[in-house]
PDB file of C-alpha atoms in Angstrom:
ATOM      1  CA  UNK A  92     -23.788 -43.201 -42.670  1.00 51.00           C
ATOM      2  CA  UNK A  93     -24.170 -42.255 -38.986  1.00 53.00           C
ATOM      3  CA  UNK A  94     -21.053 -44.261 -38.154  1.00 53.00           C
ATOM      4  CA  UNK A  95     -19.114 -42.354 -40.826  1.00 50.00           C
ATOM      5  CA  UNK A  96     -20.308 -38.977 -39.489  1.00 55.00           C
ATOM      6  CA  UNK A  97     -19.393 -40.084 -35.955  1.00 53.00           C
ATOM      7  CA  UNK A  98     -15.881 -41.016 -37.118  1.00 57.00           C
ATOM      8  CA  UNK A  99     -15.470 -37.674 -38.903  1.00 47.00           C
ATOM      9  CA  UNK A 100     -16.591 -35.757 -35.791  1.00 51.00           C
ATOM     10  CA  UNK A 101     -14.247 -37.816 -33.601  1.00 50.00           C
ATOM     11  CA  UNK A 102     -11.354 -37.123 -35.971  1.00 50.00           C
ATOM     12  CA  UNK A 103     -12.107 -33.397 -36.023  1.00 45.00           C
ATOM     13  CA  UNK A 104     -12.346 -33.350 -32.226  1.00 48.00           C
ATOM     14  CA  UNK A 105      -8.962 -35.115 -31.934  1.00 53.00           C
ATOM     15  CA  UNK A 106      -7.370 -32.664 -34.369  1.00 54.00           C
ATOM     16  CA  UNK A 107      -8.770 -29.731 -32.406  1.00 57.00           C
ATOM     17  CA  UNK A 108      -7.550 -31.145 -29.105  1.00 51.00           C
ATOM     18  CA  UNK A 109      -4.129 -31.916 -30.609  1.00 54.00           C
ATOM     19  CA  UNK A 110      -3.791 -28.334 -31.883  1.00 52.00           C
ATOM     20  CA  UNK A 111      -4.795 -27.042 -28.445  1.00 54.00           C
ATOM     21  CA  UNK A 112      -2.241 -29.283 -26.707  1.00 47.00           C
ATOM     22  CA  UNK A 113       0.484 -28.162 -29.131  1.00 53.00           C
ATOM     23  CA  UNK A 114      -0.361 -24.495 -28.568  1.00 50.00           C
ATOM     24  CA  UNK A 115      -0.271 -25.000 -24.801  1.00 52.00           C
ATOM     25  CA  UNK A 116       3.108 -26.774 -25.059  1.00 46.00           C
ATOM     26  CA  UNK A 117       4.472 -23.864 -27.113  1.00 46.00           C
ATOM     27  CA  UNK A 118       3.246 -21.340 -24.516  1.00 50.00           C
ATOM     28  CA  UNK A 119       4.852 -23.378 -21.721  1.00 47.00           C
ATOM     29  CA  UNK A 120       8.165 -23.590 -23.602  1.00 47.00           C
ATOM     30  CA  UNK A 121       8.164 -19.818 -24.158  1.00 48.00           C
ATOM     31  CA  UNK A 122       7.417 -19.199 -20.483  1.00 51.00           C
ATOM     32  CA  UNK A 123      10.199 -21.589 -19.472  1.00 49.00           C
ATOM     33  CA  UNK A 124      12.668 -19.880 -21.800  1.00 50.00           C
ATOM     34  CA  UNK A 125      11.845 -16.487 -20.250  1.00 55.00           C
ATOM     35  CA  UNK A 126      12.390 -18.021 -16.819  1.00 62.00           C
ATOM     36  CA  UNK A 127      15.873 -19.250 -17.779  1.00 69.00           C
ATOM     37  CA  UNK A 128      17.135 -15.949 -19.158  1.00 77.00           C
ATOM     38  CA  UNK A 129      18.603 -13.324 -16.837  1.00 79.00           C
ATOM     39  CA  UNK A 130      16.475 -10.370 -15.837  1.00 78.00           C
ATOM     40  CA  UNK A 131      16.784  -7.257 -18.016  1.00 82.00           C
ATOM     41  CA  UNK A 132      16.412  -4.913 -15.031  1.00 82.00           C
ATOM     42  CA  UNK A 133      19.946  -3.747 -14.085  1.00 84.00           C
ATOM     43  CA  UNK A 134      18.889  -3.601 -10.430  1.00 85.00           C
ATOM     44  CA  UNK A 135      18.002  -7.301 -10.337  1.00 86.00           C
ATOM     45  CA  UNK A 136      20.576 -10.059  -9.955  1.00 89.00           C
ATOM     46  CA  UNK A 137      19.838 -13.431 -11.537  1.00 90.00           C
ATOM     47  CA  UNK A 138      21.461 -16.405  -9.827  1.00 92.00           C
ATOM     48  CA  UNK A 139      22.235 -19.650 -11.636  1.00 93.00           C
ATOM     49  CA  UNK A 140      23.485 -22.944 -10.289  1.00 96.00           C
ATOM     50  CA  UNK A 141      24.725 -25.918 -12.190  1.00 97.00           C
ATOM     51  CA  UNK A 142      27.780 -27.815 -13.264  1.00 97.00           C
ATOM     52  CA  UNK A 143      30.956 -26.993 -15.154  1.00 97.00           C
ATOM     53  CA  UNK A 144      32.499 -30.305 -16.095  1.00 97.00           C
ATOM     54  CA  UNK A 145      32.259 -32.253 -12.836  1.00 95.00           C
ATOM     55  CA  UNK A 146      32.288 -29.179 -10.591  1.00 96.00           C
ATOM     56  CA  UNK A 147      29.272 -27.451  -9.078  1.00 97.00           C
ATOM     57  CA  UNK A 148      29.134 -23.718  -9.829  1.00 97.00           C
ATOM     58  CA  UNK A 149      27.076 -20.665  -9.015  1.00 96.00           C
ATOM     59  CA  UNK A 150      26.850 -17.628 -11.319  1.00 94.00           C
ATOM     60  CA  UNK A 151      25.328 -14.218 -10.642  1.00 94.00           C
ATOM     61  CA  UNK A 152      24.430 -11.992 -13.619  1.00 93.00           C
ATOM     62  CA  UNK A 153      23.056  -8.466 -13.891  1.00 92.00           C
ATOM     63  CA  UNK A 154      22.033  -6.514 -16.974  1.00 92.00           C
ATOM     64  CA  UNK A 155      24.489  -3.861 -18.120  1.00 91.00           C
ATOM     65  CA  UNK A 156      22.740  -0.494 -17.710  1.00 88.00           C
ATOM     66  CA  UNK A 157      24.488   1.007 -20.736  1.00 89.00           C
ATOM     67  CA  UNK A 158      24.298  -1.861 -23.256  1.00 89.00           C
ATOM     68  CA  UNK A 159      20.951  -3.661 -23.697  1.00 85.00           C
ATOM     69  CA  UNK A 160      21.422  -7.408 -24.103  1.00 86.00           C
ATOM     70  CA  UNK A 161      24.770  -7.303 -22.310  1.00 93.00           C
ATOM     71  CA  UNK A 162      25.315  -8.799 -18.875  1.00 94.00           C
ATOM     72  CA  UNK A 163      28.041  -8.866 -16.282  1.00 95.00           C
ATOM     73  CA  UNK A 164      28.666 -10.655 -13.030  1.00 95.00           C
ATOM     74  CA  UNK A 165      30.777 -13.420 -11.624  1.00 95.00           C
ATOM     75  CA  UNK A 166      30.821 -17.091 -10.794  1.00 96.00           C
ATOM     76  CA  UNK A 167      32.548 -19.415  -8.399  1.00 95.00           C
ATOM     77  CA  UNK A 168      33.174 -23.110  -8.112  1.00 96.00           C
ATOM     78  CA  UNK A 169      31.819 -24.508  -4.842  1.00 95.00           C
ATOM     79  CA  UNK A 170      34.836 -25.154  -2.640  1.00 92.00           C
ATOM     80  CA  UNK A 171      37.021 -23.105  -4.998  1.00 86.00           C
ATOM     81  CA  UNK A 172      37.187 -19.948  -2.915  1.00 77.00           C
ATOM     82  CA  UNK A 173      37.328 -17.150  -5.515  1.00 89.00           C
ATOM     83  CA  UNK A 174      34.957 -15.286  -7.800  1.00 94.00           C
ATOM     84  CA  UNK A 175      35.745 -14.985 -11.505  1.00 95.00           C
ATOM     85  CA  UNK A 176      34.304 -12.021 -13.424  1.00 96.00           C
ATOM     86  CA  UNK A 177      32.153 -12.642 -16.508  1.00 96.00           C
ATOM     87  CA  UNK A 178      30.597 -10.353 -19.116  1.00 95.00           C
ATOM     88  CA  UNK A 179      28.905 -10.876 -22.447  1.00 95.00           C
ATOM     89  CA  UNK A 180      25.742 -11.098 -24.497  1.00 94.00           C
ATOM     90  CA  UNK A 181      22.657 -13.176 -23.749  1.00 89.00           C
ATOM     91  CA  UNK A 182      19.379 -13.530 -25.617  1.00 86.00           C
ATOM     92  CA  UNK A 183      16.887 -16.273 -26.450  1.00 84.00           C
ATOM     93  CA  UNK A 184      19.217 -17.620 -29.168  1.00 85.00           C
ATOM     94  CA  UNK A 185      22.655 -17.503 -27.577  1.00 90.00           C
ATOM     95  CA  UNK A 186      24.439 -17.331 -24.248  1.00 92.00           C
ATOM     96  CA  UNK A 187      28.005 -16.042 -24.626  1.00 96.00           C
ATOM     97  CA  UNK A 188      30.179 -14.761 -21.803  1.00 96.00           C
ATOM     98  CA  UNK A 189      33.897 -14.127 -21.517  1.00 96.00           C
ATOM     99  CA  UNK A 190      35.584 -14.447 -18.158  1.00 97.00           C
ATOM    100  CA  UNK A 191      38.613 -12.779 -16.631  1.00 94.00           C
ATOM    101  CA  UNK A 192      40.528 -13.721 -13.526  1.00 91.00           C
ATOM    102  CA  UNK A 193      42.646 -10.563 -13.434  1.00 89.00           C
ATOM    103  CA  UNK A 194      40.129  -7.997 -14.737  1.00 87.00           C
ATOM    104  CA  UNK A 195      42.029  -7.480 -18.008  1.00 89.00           C
ATOM    105  CA  UNK A 196      42.792 -10.678 -19.915  1.00 93.00           C
ATOM    106  CA  UNK A 197      40.234 -13.197 -21.158  1.00 95.00           C
ATOM    107  CA  UNK A 198      40.824 -16.424 -19.243  1.00 95.00           C
ATOM    108  CA  UNK A 199      37.858 -18.384 -20.613  1.00 96.00           C
ATOM    109  CA  UNK A 200      34.516 -18.277 -22.409  1.00 97.00           C
ATOM    110  CA  UNK A 201      31.033 -19.696 -21.937  1.00 97.00           C
ATOM    111  CA  UNK A 202      29.212 -20.467 -25.195  1.00 97.00           C
ATOM    112  CA  UNK A 203      25.760 -22.004 -24.912  1.00 96.00           C
ATOM    113  CA  UNK A 204      22.081 -21.943 -25.713  1.00 94.00           C
ATOM    114  CA  UNK A 205      18.726 -22.394 -24.060  1.00 88.00           C
ATOM    115  CA  UNK A 206      17.456 -25.979 -23.792  1.00 90.00           C
ATOM    116  CA  UNK A 207      14.068 -27.137 -22.489  1.00 87.00           C
ATOM    117  CA  UNK A 208      14.070 -30.568 -20.820  1.00 84.00           C
ATOM    118  CA  UNK A 209      11.003 -31.996 -19.086  1.00 82.00           C
ATOM    119  CA  UNK A 210       9.394 -28.530 -18.780  1.00 80.00           C
ATOM    120  CA  UNK A 211      12.533 -27.061 -17.190  1.00 85.00           C
ATOM    121  CA  UNK A 212      14.788 -24.547 -18.890  1.00 87.00           C
ATOM    122  CA  UNK A 213      18.565 -24.761 -18.788  1.00 92.00           C
ATOM    123  CA  UNK A 214      21.463 -22.969 -20.390  1.00 92.00           C
ATOM    124  CA  UNK A 215      23.730 -25.647 -21.817  1.00 95.00           C
ATOM    125  CA  UNK A 216      26.997 -25.310 -23.681  1.00 97.00           C
ATOM    126  CA  UNK A 217      30.773 -25.464 -23.600  1.00 97.00           C
ATOM    127  CA  UNK A 218      33.237 -23.569 -21.442  1.00 97.00           C
ATOM    128  CA  UNK A 219      36.677 -23.061 -22.958  1.00 97.00           C
ATOM    129  CA  UNK A 220      39.904 -21.938 -21.356  1.00 95.00           C
ATOM    130  CA  UNK A 221      41.239 -18.669 -22.839  1.00 92.00           C
ATOM    131  CA  UNK A 222      43.882 -20.446 -24.941  1.00 93.00           C
ATOM    132  CA  UNK A 223      41.283 -23.131 -25.863  1.00 91.00           C
ATOM    133  CA  UNK A 224      43.505 -25.895 -24.434  1.00 94.00           C
ATOM    134  CA  UNK A 225      40.644 -27.107 -22.213  1.00 95.00           C
ATOM    135  CA  UNK A 226      36.936 -27.465 -22.998  1.00 97.00           C
ATOM    136  CA  UNK A 227      34.222 -28.643 -20.602  1.00 97.00           C
ATOM    137  CA  UNK A 228      30.442 -28.906 -20.845  1.00 98.00           C
ATOM    138  CA  UNK A 229      28.295 -26.740 -18.600  1.00 97.00           C
ATOM    139  CA  UNK A 230      24.648 -26.738 -17.602  1.00 96.00           C
ATOM    140  CA  UNK A 231      23.065 -23.895 -15.626  1.00 96.00           C
ATOM    141  CA  UNK A 232      19.580 -23.411 -14.219  1.00 94.00           C
ATOM    142  CA  UNK A 233      18.189 -20.122 -12.956  1.00 90.00           C
ATOM    143  CA  UNK A 234      17.410 -20.538  -9.283  1.00 91.00           C
ATOM    144  CA  UNK A 235      16.723 -17.027  -7.995  1.00 81.00           C
ATOM    145  CA  UNK A 236      16.110 -13.397  -8.894  1.00 78.00           C
ATOM    146  CA  UNK A 237      16.940 -10.839  -6.254  1.00 79.00           C
ATOM    147  CA  UNK A 238      16.863  -7.070  -6.032  1.00 76.00           C
ATOM    148  CA  UNK A 239      20.462  -5.864  -5.846  1.00 68.00           C
ATOM    149  CA  UNK A 240      20.731  -3.411  -2.987  1.00 59.00           C
ATOM    150  CA  UNK A 241      24.432  -2.788  -3.398  1.00 53.00           C
ATOM    151  CA  UNK A 242      25.242  -0.848  -6.564  1.00 51.00           C
ATOM    152  CA  UNK A 243      28.199  -1.915  -8.642  1.00 50.00           C
ATOM    153  CA  UNK A 244      31.221   0.331  -8.492  1.00 49.00           C
ATOM    154  CA  UNK A 245      32.045   2.184 -11.708  1.00 46.00           C
TER     155      UNK A 245
END
């Protein structure tokens, strides 16, 4: 009988520990997801680095002061020499930005979602050229938040 009670207590202890570990993993995943998303303060720039296809890229995003959940900024390909404007909607469920090279016409789109890998949060998805003739995978990781001292021109 004592052996049976010991087994029951051991099983209950394992279940309790397992529930605690699962709860801690959930809290860590939520914290990581918050770390991957851009800052909601329009005076803070969020900087991402990653890959677009085979090319290394850097993207800077800032919250739109007038439209909650909307972001704007730009990105460049390392060694590419020019910044491309982006704007769109980002939340915990979806990352969607449209880009423009001339300030008027959509030249491409970024469609992705948040992914947690080995306790690190990434935004992963597909970039498409404006006419959808080219599609490439992308993977971005937030690397820095910085107070923006230069205000955007309106």
